[in-house]
Coordinates of C-alpha atoms in Angstrom, one line a residue:
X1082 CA 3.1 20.9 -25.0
X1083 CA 4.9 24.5 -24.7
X1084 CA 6.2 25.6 -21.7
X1085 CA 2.8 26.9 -20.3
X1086 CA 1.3 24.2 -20.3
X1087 CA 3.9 22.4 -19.1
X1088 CA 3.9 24.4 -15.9
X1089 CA -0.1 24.6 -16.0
X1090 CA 0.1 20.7 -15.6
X1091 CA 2.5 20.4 -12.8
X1092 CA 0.6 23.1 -10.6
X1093 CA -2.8 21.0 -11.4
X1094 CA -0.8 18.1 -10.1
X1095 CA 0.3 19.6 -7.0
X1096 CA -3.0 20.5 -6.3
X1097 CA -4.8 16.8 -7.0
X1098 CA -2.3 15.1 -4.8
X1099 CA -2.6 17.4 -1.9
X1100 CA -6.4 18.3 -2.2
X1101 CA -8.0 17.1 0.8
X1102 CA -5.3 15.4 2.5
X1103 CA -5.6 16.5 5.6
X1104 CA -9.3 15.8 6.1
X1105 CA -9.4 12.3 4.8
X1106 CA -9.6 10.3 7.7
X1107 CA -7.1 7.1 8.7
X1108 CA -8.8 4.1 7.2
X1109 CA -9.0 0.3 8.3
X1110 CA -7.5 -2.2 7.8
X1111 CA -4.6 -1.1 6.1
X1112 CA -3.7 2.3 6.4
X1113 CA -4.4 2.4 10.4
X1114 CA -2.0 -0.5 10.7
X1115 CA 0.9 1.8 8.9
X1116 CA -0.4 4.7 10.8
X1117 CA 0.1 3.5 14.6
X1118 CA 3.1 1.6 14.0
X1119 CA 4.5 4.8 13.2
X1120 CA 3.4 6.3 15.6
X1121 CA 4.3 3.9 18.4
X1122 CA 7.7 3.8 16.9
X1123 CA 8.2 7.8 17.3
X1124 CA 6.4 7.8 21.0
X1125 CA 8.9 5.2 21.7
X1126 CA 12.1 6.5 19.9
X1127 CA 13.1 3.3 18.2
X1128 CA 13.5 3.9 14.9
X1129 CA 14.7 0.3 13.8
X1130 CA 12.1 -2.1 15.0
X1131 CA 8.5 -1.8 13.8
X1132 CA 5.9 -1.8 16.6
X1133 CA 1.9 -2.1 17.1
X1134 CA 0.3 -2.3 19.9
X1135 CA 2.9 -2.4 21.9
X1136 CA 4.7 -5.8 20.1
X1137 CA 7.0 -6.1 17.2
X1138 CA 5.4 -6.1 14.2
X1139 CA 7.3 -7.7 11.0
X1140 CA 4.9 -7.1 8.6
X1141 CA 6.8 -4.6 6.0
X1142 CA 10.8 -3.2 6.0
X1143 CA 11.3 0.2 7.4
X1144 CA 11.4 2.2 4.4
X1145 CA 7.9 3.6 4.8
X1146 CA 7.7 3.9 8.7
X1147 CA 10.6 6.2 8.1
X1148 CA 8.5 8.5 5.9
X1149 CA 5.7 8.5 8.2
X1150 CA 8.2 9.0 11.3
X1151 CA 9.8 12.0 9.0
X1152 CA 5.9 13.4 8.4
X1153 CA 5.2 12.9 12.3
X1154 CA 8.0 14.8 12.8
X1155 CA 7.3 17.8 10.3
X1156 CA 3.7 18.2 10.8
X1157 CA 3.1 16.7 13.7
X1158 CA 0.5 13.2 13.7
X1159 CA -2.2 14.0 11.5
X1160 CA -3.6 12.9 8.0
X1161 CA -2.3 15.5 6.6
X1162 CA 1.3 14.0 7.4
X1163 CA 0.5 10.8 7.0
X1164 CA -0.3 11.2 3.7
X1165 CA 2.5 13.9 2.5
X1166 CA 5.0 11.0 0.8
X1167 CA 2.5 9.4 -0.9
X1168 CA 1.6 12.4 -2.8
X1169 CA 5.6 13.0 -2.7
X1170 CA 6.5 9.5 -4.0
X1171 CA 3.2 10.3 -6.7
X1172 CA 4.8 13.5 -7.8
X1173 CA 8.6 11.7 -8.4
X1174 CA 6.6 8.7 -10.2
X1175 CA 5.1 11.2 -12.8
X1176 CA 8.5 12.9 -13.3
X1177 CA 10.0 9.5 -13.2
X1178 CA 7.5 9.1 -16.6
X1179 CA 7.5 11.8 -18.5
X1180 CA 11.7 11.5 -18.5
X1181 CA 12.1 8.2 -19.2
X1182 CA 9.4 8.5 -22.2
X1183 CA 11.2 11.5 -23.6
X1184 CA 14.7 9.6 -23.5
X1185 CA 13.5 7.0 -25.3
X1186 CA 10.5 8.9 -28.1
X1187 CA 10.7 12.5 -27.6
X1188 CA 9.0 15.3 -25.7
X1189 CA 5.0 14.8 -27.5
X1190 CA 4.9 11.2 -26.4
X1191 CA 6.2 12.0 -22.8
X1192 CA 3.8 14.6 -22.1
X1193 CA 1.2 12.1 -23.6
X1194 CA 3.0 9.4 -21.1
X1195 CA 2.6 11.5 -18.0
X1196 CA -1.1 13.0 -18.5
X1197 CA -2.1 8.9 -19.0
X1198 CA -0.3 8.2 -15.7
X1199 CA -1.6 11.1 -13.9
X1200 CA -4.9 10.1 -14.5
X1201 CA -5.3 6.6 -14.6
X1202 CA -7.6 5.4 -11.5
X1203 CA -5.0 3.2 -9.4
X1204 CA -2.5 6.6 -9.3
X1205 CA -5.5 8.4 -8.0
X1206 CA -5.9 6.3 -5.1
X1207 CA -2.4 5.0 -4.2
X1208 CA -1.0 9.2 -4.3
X1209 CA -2.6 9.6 -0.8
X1210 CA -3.3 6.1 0.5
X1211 CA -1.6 5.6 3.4
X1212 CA 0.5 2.0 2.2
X1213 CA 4.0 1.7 1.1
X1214 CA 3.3 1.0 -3.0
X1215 CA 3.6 4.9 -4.0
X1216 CA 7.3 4.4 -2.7
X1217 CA 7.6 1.2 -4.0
X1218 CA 6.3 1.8 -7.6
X1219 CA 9.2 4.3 -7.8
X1220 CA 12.3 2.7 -6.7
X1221 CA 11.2 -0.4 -8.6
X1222 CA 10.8 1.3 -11.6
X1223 CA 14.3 3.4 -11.5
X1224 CA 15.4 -0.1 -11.5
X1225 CA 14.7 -0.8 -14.9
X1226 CA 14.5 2.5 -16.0
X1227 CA 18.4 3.1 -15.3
X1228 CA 18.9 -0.5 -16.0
X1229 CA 17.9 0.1 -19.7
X1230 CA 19.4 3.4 -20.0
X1231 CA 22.5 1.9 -18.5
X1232 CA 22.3 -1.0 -21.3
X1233 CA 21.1 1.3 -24.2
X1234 CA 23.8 4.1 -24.1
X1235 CA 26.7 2.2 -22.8
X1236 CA 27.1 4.0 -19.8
X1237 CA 28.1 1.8 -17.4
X1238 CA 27.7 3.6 -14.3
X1239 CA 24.0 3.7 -14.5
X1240 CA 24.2 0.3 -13.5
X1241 CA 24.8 1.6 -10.4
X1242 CA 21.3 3.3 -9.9
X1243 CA 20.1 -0.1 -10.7
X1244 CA 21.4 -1.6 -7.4
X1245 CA 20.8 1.3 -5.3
X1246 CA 17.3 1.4 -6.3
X1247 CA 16.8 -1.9 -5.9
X1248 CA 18.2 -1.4 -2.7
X1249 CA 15.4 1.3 -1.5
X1250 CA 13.1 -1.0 -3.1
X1251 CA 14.3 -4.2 -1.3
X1252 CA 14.1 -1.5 1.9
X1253 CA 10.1 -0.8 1.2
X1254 CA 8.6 -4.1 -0.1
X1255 CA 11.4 -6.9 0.8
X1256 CA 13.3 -9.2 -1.6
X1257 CA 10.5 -9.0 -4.2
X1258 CA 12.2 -5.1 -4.7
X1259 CA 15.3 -7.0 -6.0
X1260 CA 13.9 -10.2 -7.6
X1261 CA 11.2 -9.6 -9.6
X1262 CA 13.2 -6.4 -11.6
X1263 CA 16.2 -8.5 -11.9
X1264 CA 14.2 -11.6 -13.5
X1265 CA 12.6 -8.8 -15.7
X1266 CA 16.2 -7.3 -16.8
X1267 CA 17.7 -11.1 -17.3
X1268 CA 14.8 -12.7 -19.4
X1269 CA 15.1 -8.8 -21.9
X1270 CA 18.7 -10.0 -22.2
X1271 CA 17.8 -13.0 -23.2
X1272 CA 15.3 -12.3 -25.6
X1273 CA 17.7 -9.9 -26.7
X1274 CA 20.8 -12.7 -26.9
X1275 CA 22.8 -10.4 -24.7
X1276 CA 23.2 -12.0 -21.8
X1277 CA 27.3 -11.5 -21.9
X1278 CA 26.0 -7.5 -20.8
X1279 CA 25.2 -9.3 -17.4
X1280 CA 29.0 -9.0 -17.0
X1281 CA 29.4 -5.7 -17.3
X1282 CA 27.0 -4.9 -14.5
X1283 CA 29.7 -3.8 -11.9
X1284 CA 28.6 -6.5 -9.7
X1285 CA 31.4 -5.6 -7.1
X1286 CA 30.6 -1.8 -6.4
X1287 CA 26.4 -2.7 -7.0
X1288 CA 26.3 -5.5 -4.8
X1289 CA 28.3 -3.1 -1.9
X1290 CA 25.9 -0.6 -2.8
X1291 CA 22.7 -2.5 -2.6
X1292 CA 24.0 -4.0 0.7
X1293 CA 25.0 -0.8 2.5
X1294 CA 21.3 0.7 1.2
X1295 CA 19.1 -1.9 1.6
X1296 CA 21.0 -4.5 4.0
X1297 CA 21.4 -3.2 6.8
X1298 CA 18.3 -3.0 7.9
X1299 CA 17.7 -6.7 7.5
X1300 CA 21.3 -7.2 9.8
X1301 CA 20.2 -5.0 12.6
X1302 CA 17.1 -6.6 12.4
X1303 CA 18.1 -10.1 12.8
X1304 CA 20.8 -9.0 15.6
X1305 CA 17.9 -7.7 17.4
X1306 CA 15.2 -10.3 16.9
X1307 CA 17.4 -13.3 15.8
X1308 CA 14.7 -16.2 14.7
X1309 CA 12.1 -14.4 14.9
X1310 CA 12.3 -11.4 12.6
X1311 CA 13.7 -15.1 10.1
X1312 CA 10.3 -16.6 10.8
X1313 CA 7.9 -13.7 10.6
X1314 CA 8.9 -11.4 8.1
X1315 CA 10.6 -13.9 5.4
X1316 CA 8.3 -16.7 6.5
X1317 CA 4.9 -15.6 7.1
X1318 CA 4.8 -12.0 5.5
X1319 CA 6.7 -13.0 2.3
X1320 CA 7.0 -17.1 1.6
X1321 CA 3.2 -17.2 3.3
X1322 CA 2.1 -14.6 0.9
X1323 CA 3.7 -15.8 -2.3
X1324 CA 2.3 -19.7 -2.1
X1325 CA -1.0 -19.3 0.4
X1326 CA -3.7 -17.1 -0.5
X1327 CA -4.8 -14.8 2.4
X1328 CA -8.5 -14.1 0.7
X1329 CA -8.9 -16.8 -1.2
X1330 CA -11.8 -15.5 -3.3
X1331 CA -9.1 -13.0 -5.0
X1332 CA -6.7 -15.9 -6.0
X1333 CA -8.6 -16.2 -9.7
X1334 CA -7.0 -15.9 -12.7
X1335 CA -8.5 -13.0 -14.5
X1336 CA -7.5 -10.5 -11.1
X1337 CA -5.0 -8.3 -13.0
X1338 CA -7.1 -8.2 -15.8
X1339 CA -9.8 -7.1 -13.8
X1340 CA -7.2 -4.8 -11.9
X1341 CA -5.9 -3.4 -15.7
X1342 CA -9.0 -2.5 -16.9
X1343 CA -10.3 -0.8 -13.6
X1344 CA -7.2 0.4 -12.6
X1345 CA -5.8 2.0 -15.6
X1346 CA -9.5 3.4 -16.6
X1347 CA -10.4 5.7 -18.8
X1348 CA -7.2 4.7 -20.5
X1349 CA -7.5 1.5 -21.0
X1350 CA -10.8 1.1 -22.7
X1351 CA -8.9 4.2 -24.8
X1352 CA -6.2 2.2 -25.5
X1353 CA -7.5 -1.1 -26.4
X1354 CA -10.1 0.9 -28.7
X1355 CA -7.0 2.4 -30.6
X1356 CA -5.6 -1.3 -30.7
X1357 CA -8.2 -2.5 -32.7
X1358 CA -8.7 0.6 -34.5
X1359 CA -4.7 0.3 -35.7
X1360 CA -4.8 -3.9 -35.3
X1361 CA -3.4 -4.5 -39.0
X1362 CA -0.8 -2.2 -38.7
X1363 CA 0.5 -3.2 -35.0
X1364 CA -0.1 -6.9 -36.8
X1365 CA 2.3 -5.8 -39.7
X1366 CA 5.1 -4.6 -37.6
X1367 CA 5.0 -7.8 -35.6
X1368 CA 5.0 -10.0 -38.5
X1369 CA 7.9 -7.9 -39.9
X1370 CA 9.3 -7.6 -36.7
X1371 CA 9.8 -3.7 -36.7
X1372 CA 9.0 -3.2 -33.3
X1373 CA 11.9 -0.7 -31.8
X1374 CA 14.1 -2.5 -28.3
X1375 CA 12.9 -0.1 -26.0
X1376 CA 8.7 -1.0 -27.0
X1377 CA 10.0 -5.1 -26.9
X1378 CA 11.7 -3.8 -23.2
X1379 CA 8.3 -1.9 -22.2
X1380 CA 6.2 -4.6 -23.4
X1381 CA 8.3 -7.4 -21.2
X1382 CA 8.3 -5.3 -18.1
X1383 CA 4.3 -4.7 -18.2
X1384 CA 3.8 -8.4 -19.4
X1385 CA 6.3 -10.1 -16.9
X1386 CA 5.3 -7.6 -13.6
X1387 CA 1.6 -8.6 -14.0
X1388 CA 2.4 -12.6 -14.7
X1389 CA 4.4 -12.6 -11.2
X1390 CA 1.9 -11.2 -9.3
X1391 CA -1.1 -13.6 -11.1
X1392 CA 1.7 -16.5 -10.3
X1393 CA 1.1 -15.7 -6.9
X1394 CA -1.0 -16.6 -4.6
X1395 CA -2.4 -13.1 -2.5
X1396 CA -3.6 -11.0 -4.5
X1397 CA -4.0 -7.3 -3.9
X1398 CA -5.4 -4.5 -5.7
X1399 CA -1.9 -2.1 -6.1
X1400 CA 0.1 -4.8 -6.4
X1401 CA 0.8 -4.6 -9.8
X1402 CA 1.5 -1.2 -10.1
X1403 CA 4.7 -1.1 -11.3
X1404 CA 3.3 -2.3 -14.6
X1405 CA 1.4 1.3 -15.1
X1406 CA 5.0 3.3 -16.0
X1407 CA 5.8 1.1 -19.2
X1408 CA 2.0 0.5 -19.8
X1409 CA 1.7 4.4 -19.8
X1410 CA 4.5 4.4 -22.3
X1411 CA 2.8 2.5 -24.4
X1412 CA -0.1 4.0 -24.7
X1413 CA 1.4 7.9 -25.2
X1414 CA 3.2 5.9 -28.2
X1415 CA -0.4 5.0 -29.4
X1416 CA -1.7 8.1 -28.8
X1417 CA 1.2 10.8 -29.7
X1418 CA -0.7 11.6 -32.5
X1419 CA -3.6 12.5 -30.6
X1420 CA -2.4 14.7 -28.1
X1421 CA -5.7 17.8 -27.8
X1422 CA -7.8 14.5 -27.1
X1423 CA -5.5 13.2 -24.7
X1424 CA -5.4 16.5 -22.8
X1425 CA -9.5 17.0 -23.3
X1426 CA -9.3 13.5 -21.6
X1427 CA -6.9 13.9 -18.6
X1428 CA -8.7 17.7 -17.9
X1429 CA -11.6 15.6 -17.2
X1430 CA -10.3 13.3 -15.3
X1431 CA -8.7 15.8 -13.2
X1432 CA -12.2 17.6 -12.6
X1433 CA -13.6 14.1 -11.7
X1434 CA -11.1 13.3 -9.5
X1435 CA -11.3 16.3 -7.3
X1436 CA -14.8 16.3 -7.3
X1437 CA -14.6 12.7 -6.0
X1438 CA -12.0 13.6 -3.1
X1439 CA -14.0 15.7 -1.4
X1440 CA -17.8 14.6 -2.4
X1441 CA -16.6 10.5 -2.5
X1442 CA -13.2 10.0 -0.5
X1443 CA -14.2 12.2 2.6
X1444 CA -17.1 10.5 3.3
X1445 CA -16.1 6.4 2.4
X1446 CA -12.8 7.2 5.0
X1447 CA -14.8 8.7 7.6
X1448 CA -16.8 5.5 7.0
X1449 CA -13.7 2.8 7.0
X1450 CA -12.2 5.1 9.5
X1451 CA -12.4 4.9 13.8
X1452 CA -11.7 8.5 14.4
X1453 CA -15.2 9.0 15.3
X1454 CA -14.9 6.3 17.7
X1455 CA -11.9 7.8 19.5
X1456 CA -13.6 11.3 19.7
X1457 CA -16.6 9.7 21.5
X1458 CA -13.6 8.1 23.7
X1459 CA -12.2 10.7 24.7
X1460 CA -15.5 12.4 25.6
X1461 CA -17.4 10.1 27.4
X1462 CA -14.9 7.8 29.3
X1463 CA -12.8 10.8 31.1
X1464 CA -11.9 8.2 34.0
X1465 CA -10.5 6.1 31.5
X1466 CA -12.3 3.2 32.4
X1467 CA -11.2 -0.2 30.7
X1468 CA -11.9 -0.1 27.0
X1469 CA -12.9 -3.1 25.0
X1470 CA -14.3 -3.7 21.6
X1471 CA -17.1 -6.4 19.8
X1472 CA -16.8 -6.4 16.8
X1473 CA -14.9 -5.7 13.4
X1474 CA -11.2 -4.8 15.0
X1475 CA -11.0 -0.7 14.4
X1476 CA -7.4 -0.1 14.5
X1477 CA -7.9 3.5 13.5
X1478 CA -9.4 3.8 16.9
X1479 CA -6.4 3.0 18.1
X1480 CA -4.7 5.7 16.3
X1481 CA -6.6 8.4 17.3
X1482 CA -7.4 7.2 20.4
X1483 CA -3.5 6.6 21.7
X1484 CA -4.7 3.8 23.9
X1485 CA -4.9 0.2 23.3
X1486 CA -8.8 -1.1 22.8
X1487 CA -8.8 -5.0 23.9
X1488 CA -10.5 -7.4 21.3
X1489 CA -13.0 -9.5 23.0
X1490 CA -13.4 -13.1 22.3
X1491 CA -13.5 -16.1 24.3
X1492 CA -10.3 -17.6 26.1
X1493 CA -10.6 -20.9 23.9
X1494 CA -10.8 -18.6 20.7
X1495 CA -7.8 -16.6 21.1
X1496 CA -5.5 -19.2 22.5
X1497 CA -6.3 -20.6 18.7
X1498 CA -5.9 -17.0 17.2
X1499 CA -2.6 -16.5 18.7
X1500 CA 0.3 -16.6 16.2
X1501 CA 2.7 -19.7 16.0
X1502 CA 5.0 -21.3 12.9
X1503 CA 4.2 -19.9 9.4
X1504 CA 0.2 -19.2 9.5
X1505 CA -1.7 -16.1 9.2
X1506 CA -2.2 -16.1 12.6
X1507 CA 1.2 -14.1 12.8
X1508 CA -0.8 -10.7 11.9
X1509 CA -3.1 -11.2 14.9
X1510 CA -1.2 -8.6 17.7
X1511 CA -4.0 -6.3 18.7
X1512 CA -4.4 -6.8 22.1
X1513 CA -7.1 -9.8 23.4
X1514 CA -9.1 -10.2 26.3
X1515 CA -11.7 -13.1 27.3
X1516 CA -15.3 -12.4 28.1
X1517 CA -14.1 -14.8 31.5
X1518 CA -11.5 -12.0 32.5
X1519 CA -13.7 -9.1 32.2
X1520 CA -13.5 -7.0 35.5
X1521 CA -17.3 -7.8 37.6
X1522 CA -19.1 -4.6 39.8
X1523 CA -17.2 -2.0 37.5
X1524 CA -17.9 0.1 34.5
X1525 CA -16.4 -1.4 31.2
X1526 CA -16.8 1.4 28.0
X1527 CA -17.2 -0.9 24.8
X1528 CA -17.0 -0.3 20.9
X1529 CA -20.1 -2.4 19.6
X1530 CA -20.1 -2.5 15.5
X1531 CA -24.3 -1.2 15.1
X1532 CA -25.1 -4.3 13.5
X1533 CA -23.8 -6.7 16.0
X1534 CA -25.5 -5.0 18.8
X1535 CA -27.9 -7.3 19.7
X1536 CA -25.1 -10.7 19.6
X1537 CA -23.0 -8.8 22.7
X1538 CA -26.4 -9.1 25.0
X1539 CA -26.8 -12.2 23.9
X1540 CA -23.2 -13.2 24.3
X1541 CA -23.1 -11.5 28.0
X1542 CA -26.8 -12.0 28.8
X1543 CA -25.9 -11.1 32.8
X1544 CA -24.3 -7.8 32.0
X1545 CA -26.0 -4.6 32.2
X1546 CA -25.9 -1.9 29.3
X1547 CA -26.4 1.5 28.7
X1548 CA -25.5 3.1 25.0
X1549 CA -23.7 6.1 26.0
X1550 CA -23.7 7.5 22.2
X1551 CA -25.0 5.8 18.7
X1552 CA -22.3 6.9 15.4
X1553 CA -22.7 5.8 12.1
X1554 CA -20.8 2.4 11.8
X1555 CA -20.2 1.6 15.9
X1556 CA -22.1 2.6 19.3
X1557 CA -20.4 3.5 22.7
X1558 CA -21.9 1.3 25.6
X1559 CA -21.2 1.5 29.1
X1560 CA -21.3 -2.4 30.2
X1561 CA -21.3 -3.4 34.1
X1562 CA -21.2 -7.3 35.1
X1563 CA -22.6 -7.8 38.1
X1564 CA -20.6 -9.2 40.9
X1565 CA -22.5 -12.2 41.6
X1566 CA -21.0 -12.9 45.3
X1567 CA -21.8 -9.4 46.1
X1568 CA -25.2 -9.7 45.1
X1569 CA -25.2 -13.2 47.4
X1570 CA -23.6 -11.7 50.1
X1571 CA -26.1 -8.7 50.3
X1572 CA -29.1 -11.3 50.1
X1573 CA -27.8 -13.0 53.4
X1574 CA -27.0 -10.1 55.0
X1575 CA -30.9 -8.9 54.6

């Protein structure tokens, strides 16, 4: 690619990771939760502990509240903001590419390395979802990708990225930011019968630096909330995760696959198609063993990244992300040769993409999303009347809302539904209320999900209701319950 195009492509990047950003709506259940942490964080100016709802919440390190915080800050609490790092972190990840892949084959397979990992489905939807993995995927991969640079030209001080990368990645996901890279790194130096180069790591200054980068946090943390930042965060939100499965219908053992093939489409149908189409001579070079370090190093990290993550027992959709750099790699290696295809392809893709943002994306958030919910909040309850919801949770609402919205249930239920030791329970901190403490003789605004409609009268047969306004996924309903005595008292009186 000459330097036209070169610039042609980052512009049409720039564009795809900001196009539409700021009218895709906050989505549950994921992104909402990120969202009004955040945001309760900045409202309260605490820029340490993570908070939702009004608790601490120990689900993920810092690192990404800090971005969101930083976007709050420059463009105000928006979509727009919340999704600027994302598309920032997207943007570093590409560069992050296309440099690596030209240290190691030259500048034809790098731009073939970055259009494939511009394009791949999964980068389309994690450079503006509203989740910490954009981040993630980058610092984990600088891990490895000064790691090996460090290890192939000698240059010890590289080794030195390695740690502090590891420590922004320890920072954004938790100890899996350190672990799962460092297992990668020692298992490639043993394959490689060099595991003496472990010793020239420059443990001493790496170790200070990965403490003073991604430590800290941790320390204040525990100083503040002693056993039970221990219990929640390292018990529930990282042991938990690792040996219980939170949706157990994911935990199957063809996921990643699944994940690969969807994930990295169009290019992985392209890729495996050029496998078997070149199978006897890939087959030759592995008999003869002339495969090149760096491909046995790529080939590892993709292999081992998506192995862990199947090993384990939640299963999520980006989780095995980090795999896309070296598998993108991989596949500009295959298809170097075939570089005006390759750009035909990602052109495409591009058009597709943009297309789907604003004729797919807007719509589906707005659908996931409660910021229709809060508008109608704001509008028809301006004596801020208790607010209450039956249903499917919308923390979104929340969000947009900036008031809590009490989950109803019944006093037996949510005693069981509170959190306590290492149980799932622990991510249950919206804000409860039992049908037996709802307020009697006054107006109570509720969320009802459409489809449930007819289980709250049923549930509350005594309480009177009037639908205030029907939207596409929830209604708003004015609910009174009638104060019994009252009523008994007035009889008598007559």
């Amino acid at each position: 690619m000459n330097q036209k195009e070169i610039r042609f492509s980052v512009l049409a990047l720039v564009i795809l990771l900001l196009a539409g950003n700021a009218w895709l709506a906050i989505t549950d259940p994921v992104e909402s939760n990120y969202a009004l942490t955040a945001r309760e964080m900045l409202e309260a100016g605490d820029y340490i502990s993570p908070r939702i709802y009004g608790n601490y919440w120990y689900d993920k390190p810092i690192f990404f509240y800090w971005e969101l915080i930083l976007a709050f800050k420059m463009f105000g609490v928006n979509e727009f903001a919340a999704r600027f790092f994302p598309a920032v972190f997207a943007f570093l990840n590409v560069g992050l590419v296309y440099w690596f892949a030209r240290k190691l084959y030259g500048a034809k397979t790098a731009a073939c390395s970055a259009l494939v990992f511009a394009t791949t489905t999964g980068f389309f939807y994690l450079s503006r979802a509203v989740i910490t993995d954009m981040a993630f995927v980058f610092f984990f991969n600088a891990v490895l990708v000064t790691f090996y640079l460090a290890y192939s030209s000698g240059n010890r001080r590289l080794y030195l990225g390695s740690f502090f990368f590891a420590g922004l990645a320890t920072l954004t996901k938790g100890p899996i930011g350190i672990l799962m890279p460092g297992l990668i790194l020692l298992i490639f130096l043993c394959i490689r019968k060099r595991p003496g180069e472990l010793l020239r790591m420059m443990w001493l200054p790496g170790l200070a630096i990965f403490c003073a980068v991604g430590g800290y946090w941790y320390y204040q943390m525990y100083q503040l909330h002693g056993q039970d930042f221990i219990l929640n965060f390292f018990g529930v939100h990282n042991f938990l995760r690792a040996t219980v499965a939170e949706h157990s219908r994911d935990d199957v053992w063809y996921y990643y696959t699944m994940i690969f093939l969807l994930g990295f489409c169009p290019w992985s149908f392209i890729m495996l198609y050029q496998i078997k189409k070149r199978w006897q001579d890939l087959r030759e070079k592995i008999r003869s063993r002339n495969i090149s370090e760096s491909t046995i190093f790529l080939l590892l990290w993709a292999f081992m990244v998506n192995f862990l993550f199947q090993m384990m027992a939640t299963k999520y959709l980006t989780y095995t992300q980090p795999s896309f750099l070296p598998l993108a790699i991989l596949a500009g290696l295959l298809l170097t040769e075939r570089l005006a295809m390759v750009k035909k392809v990602a052109l495409g893709a591009w058009v597709l993409y943009m297309i789907l943002t604003f004729v797919g994306a807007m719509p589906l958030c707005d659908q996931r999303s409660g910021r229709q919910t809060a508008e109608a909040l704001r509008e028809l309850n301006p004596e801020h009347h208790l607010v209450v919801n039956f249903g499917d949770y919308q923390t979104s609402a929340v969000f947009y809302y900036h008031e809590n919205i009490a989950d109803l249930g019944w006093r037996a239920d949510i005693e069981k539904a509170k959190p306590g030791e290492i149980s799932w329970n622990a991510k249950n901190v919206m804000p409860f209320m039992a049908y037996e403490d709802l307020p009697v003789g006054e107006p109570i605004i509720v969320t009802v999900q459409n489809d449930r409609a007819d289980n709250l009268k049923k549930t509350l047969p005594r309480a009177q209701l009037r639908t205030l306004r029907t939207l596409d996924a929830y209604s708003i309903v004015e609910m009174i319950i009638p104060d019994e005595a009252a009523k008994q008292k007035g009889s008598n009186d007559k």
